[in-house]
Coordinates of C-alpha atoms in Angstrom, one line a residue:
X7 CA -8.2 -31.8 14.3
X8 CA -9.2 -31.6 10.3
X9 CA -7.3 -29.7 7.9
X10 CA -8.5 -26.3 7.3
X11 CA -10.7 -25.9 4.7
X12 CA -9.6 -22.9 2.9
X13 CA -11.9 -22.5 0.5
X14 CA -14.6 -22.6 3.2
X15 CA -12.5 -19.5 4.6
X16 CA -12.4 -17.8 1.7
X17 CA -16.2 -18.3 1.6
X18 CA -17.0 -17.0 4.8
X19 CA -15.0 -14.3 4.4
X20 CA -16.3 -12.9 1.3
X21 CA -19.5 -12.4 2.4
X22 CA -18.6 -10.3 5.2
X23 CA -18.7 -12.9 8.1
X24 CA -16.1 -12.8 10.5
X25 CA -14.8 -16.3 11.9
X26 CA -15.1 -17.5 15.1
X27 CA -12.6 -17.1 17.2
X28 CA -11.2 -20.4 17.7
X29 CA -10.9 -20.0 14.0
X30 CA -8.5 -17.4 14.2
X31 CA -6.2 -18.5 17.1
X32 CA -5.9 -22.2 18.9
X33 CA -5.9 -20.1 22.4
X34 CA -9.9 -18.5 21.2
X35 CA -11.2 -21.9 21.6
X36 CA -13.6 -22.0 24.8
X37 CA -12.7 -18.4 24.5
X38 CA -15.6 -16.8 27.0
X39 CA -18.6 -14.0 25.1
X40 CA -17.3 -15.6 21.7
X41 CA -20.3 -14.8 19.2
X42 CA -21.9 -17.7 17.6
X43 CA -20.7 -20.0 14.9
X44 CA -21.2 -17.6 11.6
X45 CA -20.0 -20.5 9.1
X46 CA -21.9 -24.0 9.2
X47 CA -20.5 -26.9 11.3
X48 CA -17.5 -26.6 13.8
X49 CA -14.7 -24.1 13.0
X50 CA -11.9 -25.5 10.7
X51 CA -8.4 -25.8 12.0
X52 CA -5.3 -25.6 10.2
X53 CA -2.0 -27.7 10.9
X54 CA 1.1 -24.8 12.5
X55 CA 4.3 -25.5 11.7
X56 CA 5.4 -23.9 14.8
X57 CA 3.2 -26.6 16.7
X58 CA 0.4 -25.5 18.9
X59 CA -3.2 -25.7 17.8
X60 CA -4.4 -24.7 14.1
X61 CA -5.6 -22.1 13.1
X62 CA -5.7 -19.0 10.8
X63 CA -3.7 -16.5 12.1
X64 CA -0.8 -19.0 12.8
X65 CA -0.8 -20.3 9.4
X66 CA -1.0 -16.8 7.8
X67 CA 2.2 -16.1 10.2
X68 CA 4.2 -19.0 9.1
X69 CA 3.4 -17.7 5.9
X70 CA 4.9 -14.1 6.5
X71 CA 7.7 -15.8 8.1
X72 CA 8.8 -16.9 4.7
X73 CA 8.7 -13.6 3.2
X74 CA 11.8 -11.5 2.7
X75 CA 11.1 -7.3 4.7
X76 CA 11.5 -6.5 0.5
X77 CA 9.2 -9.2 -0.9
X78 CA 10.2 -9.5 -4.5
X79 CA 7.2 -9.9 -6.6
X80 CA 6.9 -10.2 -10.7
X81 CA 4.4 -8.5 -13.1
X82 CA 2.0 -8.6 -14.4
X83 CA 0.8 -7.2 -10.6
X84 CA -2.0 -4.8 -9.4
X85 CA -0.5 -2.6 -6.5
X86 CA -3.7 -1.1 -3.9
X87 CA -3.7 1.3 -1.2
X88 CA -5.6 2.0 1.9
X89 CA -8.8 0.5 2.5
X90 CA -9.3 0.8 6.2
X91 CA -11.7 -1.6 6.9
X92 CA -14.6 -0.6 4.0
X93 CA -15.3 -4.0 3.2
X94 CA -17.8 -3.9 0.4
X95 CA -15.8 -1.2 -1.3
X96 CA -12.8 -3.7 -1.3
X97 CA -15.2 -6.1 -3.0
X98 CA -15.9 -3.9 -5.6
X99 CA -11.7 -3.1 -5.7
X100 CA -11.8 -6.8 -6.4
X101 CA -14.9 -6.2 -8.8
X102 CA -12.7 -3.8 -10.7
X103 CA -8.8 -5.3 -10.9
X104 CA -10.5 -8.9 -11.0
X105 CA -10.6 -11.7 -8.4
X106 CA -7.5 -13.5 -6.4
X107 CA -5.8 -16.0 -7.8
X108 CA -6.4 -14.3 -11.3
X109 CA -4.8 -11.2 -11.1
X110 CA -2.0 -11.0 -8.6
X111 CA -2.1 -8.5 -5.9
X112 CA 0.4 -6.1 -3.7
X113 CA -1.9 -4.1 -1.2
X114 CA 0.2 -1.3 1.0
X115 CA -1.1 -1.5 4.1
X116 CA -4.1 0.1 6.3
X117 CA -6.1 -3.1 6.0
X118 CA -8.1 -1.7 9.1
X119 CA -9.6 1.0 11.4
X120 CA -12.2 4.0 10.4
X121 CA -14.5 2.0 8.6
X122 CA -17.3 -0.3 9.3
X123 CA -15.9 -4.0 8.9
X124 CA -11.8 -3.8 9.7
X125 CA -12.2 -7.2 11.2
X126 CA -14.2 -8.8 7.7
X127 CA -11.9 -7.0 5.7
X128 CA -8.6 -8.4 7.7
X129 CA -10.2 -11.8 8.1
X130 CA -10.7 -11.9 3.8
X131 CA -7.5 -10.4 3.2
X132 CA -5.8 -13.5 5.8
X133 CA -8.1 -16.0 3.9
X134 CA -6.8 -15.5 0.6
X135 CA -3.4 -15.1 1.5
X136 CA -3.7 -18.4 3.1
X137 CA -5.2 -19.8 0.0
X138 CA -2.7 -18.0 -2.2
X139 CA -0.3 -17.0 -0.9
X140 CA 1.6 -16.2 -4.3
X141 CA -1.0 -14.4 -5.4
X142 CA -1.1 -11.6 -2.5
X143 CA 0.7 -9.3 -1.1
X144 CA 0.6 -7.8 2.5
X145 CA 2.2 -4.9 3.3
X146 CA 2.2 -3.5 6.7
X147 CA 0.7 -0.1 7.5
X148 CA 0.7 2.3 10.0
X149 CA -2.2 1.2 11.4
X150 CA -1.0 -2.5 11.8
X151 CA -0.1 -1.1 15.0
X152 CA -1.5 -2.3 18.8
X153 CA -1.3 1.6 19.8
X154 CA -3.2 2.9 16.7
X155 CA -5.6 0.4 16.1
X156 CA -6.9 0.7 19.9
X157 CA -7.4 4.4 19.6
X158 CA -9.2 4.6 15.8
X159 CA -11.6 1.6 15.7
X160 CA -10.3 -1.9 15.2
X161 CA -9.9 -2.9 18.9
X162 CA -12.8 -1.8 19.8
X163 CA -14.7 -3.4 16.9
X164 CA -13.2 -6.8 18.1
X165 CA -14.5 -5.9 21.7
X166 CA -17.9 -5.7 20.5
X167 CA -18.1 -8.1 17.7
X168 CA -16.7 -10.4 19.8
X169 CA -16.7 -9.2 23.5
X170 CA -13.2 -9.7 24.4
X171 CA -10.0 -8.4 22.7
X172 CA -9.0 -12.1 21.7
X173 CA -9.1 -11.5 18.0
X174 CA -7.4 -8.1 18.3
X175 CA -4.5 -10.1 20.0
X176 CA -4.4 -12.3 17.5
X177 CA -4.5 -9.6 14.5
X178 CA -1.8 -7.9 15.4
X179 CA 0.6 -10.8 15.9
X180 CA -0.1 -11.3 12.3
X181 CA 0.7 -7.4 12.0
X182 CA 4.3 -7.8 13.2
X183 CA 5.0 -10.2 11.0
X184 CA 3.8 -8.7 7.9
X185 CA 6.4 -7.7 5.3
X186 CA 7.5 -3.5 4.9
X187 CA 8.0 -3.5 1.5
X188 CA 7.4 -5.3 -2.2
X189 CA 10.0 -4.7 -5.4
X190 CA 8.4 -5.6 -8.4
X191 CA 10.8 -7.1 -10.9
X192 CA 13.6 -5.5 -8.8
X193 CA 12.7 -2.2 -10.3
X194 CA 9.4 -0.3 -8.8
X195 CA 9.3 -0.2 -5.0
X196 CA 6.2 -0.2 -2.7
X197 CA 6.0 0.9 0.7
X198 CA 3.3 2.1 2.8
X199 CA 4.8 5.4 3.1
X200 CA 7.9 6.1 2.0
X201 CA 11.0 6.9 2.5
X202 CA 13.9 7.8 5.3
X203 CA 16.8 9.5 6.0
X204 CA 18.1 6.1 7.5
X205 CA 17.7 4.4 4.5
X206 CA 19.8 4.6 1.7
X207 CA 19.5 1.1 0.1
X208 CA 17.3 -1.4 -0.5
X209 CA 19.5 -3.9 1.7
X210 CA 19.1 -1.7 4.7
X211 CA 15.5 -2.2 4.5
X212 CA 15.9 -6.2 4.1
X213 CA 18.2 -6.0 7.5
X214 CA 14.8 -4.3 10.1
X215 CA 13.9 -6.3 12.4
X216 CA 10.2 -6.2 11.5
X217 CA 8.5 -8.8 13.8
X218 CA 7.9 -6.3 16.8
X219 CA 5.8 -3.0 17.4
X220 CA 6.3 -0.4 14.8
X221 CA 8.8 2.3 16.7
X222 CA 7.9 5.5 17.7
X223 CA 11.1 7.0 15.5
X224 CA 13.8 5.4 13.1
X225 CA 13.6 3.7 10.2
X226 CA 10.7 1.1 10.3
X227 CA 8.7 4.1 11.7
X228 CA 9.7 6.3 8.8
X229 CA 9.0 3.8 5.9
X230 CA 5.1 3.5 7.5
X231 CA 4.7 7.0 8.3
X232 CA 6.5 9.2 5.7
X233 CA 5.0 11.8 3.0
X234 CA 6.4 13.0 0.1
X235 CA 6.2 16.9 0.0
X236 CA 7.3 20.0 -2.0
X237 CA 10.4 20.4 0.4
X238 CA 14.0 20.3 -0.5
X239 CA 15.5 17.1 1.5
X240 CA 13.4 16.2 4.7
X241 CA 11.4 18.3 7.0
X242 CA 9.7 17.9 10.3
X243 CA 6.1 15.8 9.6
X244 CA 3.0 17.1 11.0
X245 CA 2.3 13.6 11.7
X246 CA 4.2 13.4 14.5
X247 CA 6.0 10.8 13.3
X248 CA 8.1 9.7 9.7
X249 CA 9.2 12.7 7.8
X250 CA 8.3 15.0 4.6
X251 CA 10.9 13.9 1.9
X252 CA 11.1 15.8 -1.3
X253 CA 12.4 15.7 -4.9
X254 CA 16.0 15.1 -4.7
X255 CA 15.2 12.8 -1.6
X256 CA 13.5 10.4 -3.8
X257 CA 15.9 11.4 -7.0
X258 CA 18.4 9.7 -5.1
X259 CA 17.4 7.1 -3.9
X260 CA 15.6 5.5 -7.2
X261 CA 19.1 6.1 -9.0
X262 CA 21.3 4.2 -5.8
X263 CA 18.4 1.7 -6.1
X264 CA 18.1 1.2 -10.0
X265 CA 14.7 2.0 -9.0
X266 CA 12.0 3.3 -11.8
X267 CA 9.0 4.0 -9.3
X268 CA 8.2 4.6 -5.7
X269 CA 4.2 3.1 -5.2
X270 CA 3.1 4.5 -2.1
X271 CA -0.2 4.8 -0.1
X272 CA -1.0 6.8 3.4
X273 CA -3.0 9.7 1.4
X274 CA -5.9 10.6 0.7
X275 CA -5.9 11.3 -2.8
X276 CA -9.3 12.7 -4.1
X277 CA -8.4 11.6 -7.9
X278 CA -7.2 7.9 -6.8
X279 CA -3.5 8.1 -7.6
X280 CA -1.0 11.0 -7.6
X281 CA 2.4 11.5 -9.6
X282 CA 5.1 13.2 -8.0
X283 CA 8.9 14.0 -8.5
X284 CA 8.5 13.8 -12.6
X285 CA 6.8 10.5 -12.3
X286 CA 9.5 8.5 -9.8
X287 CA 6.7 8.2 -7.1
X288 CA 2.8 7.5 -6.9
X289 CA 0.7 7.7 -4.5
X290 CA -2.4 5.4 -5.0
X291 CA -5.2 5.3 -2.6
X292 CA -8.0 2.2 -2.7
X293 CA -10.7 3.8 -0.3
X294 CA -13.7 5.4 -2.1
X295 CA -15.8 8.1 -0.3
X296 CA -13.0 7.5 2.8
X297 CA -14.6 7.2 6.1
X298 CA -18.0 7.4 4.2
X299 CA -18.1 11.0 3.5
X300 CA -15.4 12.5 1.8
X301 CA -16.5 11.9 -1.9
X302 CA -13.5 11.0 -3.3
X303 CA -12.6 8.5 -6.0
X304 CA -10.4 5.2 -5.6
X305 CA -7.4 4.0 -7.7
X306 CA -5.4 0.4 -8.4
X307 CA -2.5 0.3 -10.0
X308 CA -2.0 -2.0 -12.4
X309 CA 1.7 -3.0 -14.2
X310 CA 1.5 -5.5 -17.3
X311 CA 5.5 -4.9 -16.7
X312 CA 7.7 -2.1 -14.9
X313 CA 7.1 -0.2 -18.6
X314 CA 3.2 -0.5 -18.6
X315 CA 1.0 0.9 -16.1
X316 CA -2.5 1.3 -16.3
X317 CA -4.5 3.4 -13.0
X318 CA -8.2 1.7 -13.2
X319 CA -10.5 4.1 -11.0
X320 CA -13.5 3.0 -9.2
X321 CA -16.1 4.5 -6.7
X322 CA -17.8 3.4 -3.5
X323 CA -20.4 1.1 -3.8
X324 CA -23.9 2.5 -3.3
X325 CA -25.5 2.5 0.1
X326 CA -28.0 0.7 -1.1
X327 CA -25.7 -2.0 -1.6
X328 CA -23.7 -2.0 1.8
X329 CA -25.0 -2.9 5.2
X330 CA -24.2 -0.3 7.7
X331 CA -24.0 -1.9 11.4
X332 CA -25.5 0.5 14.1
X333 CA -21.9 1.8 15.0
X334 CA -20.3 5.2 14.3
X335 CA -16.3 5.6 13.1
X336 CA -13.8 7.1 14.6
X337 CA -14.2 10.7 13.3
X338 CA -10.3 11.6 13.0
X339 CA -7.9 11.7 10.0
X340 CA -4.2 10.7 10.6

């Protein structure tokens, strides 16, 4: 089988194609209700170091396998939240903070469900991290999950773009072996969503055993599911899972950590970003007009070094230019 073409991918991708199957997972080939080839000529493969066929998913995997559960990363670095599967709003994310390899990219997880295209938006997110894998990123989220992606729209999405649950299979393999957390120049720590009352130092973080489903409780669950909140230590989360954390939570843990900054996503934030806790966390949020109707604006964060920050704001792109497939999302905020 020929070597992947990556830039191919990376082509595909950006124009909001998803592969075929076989191009995701060396068990999708002959795959039966497979849609037709969306990329011209036969699906490229990709050489697994773990043997097998080739193809995406297991490269991207290999990948992640390298990658420490606190991926150092170094400035200058553009840190993104949410985008839950609005595709053309991540190209214009892309539009605003400039394109991969050029500017170099942490994005904190919620790659998919709620919107339109969590499949495109996974699929381009895999492509350039397989092209560059230096120059991205990928944090996992608390809907990299098998439980919550089956209930709030990616699963079924694969069912119908592809009718089968192949790809969704082979997504969320790639979930449980994405990284929890990035530390940029070992002093500003990003997490999906933040912090727990297991967790004291950075090195109990690097000692999770991350390649598995995220737990219903303890400390994997909490670093995906946590909020920060106007409480004292930690209270009980509405979410049903993680916890509220407050001030002297996060006071604490930055000085133990020689930490400058918690980035954080999980929340909607109308004005992009948030500062809490005199400026020791931020929560930055990368989906404009979420779910298509709540108006609000979008946020990167962008660090020339762990001194210089710079929020760049953008808003969803027009509907004019988006293609909105005759499908409704799952109307449910968690």
């Amino acid at each position: 089988m020929a070597p992947l073409d990556l830039d191919k991918y990376v082509e595909i991708a950006r124009l909001c194609k998803y592969l075929p199957v076989c191009g995701l997972a060396p068990s999708g080939c002959g795959a039966p209700g497979g849609p037709p080839f969306l990329s011209p000529g036969p699906p490229l493969g990709i050489p697994s170091r773990r043997g097998g066929g080739p193809r995406l998913c297991d490269y991207v995997c290999d990948l992640l396998l390298e990658e420490s559960n606190v991926q150092p990363v170094s400035t200058p670095v553009t840190v993104c939240g949410d985008i839950h599967g609005q595709f053309y709003d991540l190209c214009e994310l892309f539009r605003t903070g400039g394109q991969v390899p050029d500017t170099n990219y942490i994005f904190m997880g919620d790659f998919v469900d709620r919107g339109y295209y969590s499949l495109e938006t996974f699929t381009y997110l895999l492509a350039l991290k397989a092209k560059w894998p230096d120059r991205i990123t990928l944090l996992r989220g608390n809907h990299e999950s098998r439980q919550i992606t089956q209930v709030y729209g990616f699963y079924d999405e694969c069912q119908t773009k592809y009718g089968n649950a192949n790809a969704w299979r082979y997504c969320t393999k790639v979930f449980d072996m994405l990284t929890v957390a990035a530390l940029i120049d070992e002093q500003i720590l990003c997490v999906h969503g933040g912090l727990s009352p297991d967790i004291k130092t950075l090195d109990q973080i690097r000692t999770i055993e991350r390649n598995q489903e995220i737990p219903h409780k303890g400390a994997f669950c909490d670093l995906v599911w946590s909020d920060p909140e106007d409480v004292d230590t930690w209270a009980i989360s509405p979410r049903g899972a993680g916890w509220l954390f407050g001030a002297k939570v996060t006071n604490e843990f930055v000085h133990i950590n020689n930490l400058k900054l918690i980035c954080r996503a999980h929340q909607l934030v109308h004005e992009g970003y948030k500062f809490m806790f005199d400026e020791k966390l931020v929560t930055v949020w990368s989906a404009p007009n979420y779910c298509y109707r709540c108006g609000n604006i979008a946020s990167i964060m962008v660090f020339k070094d762990v001194n210089t920050r710079e929020p760049k704001l953008f808003r969803a792109v027009p509907d004019s230019e988006r293609v909105i497939p005759p499908r409704t999302t799952t109307p449910y905020f968690l």
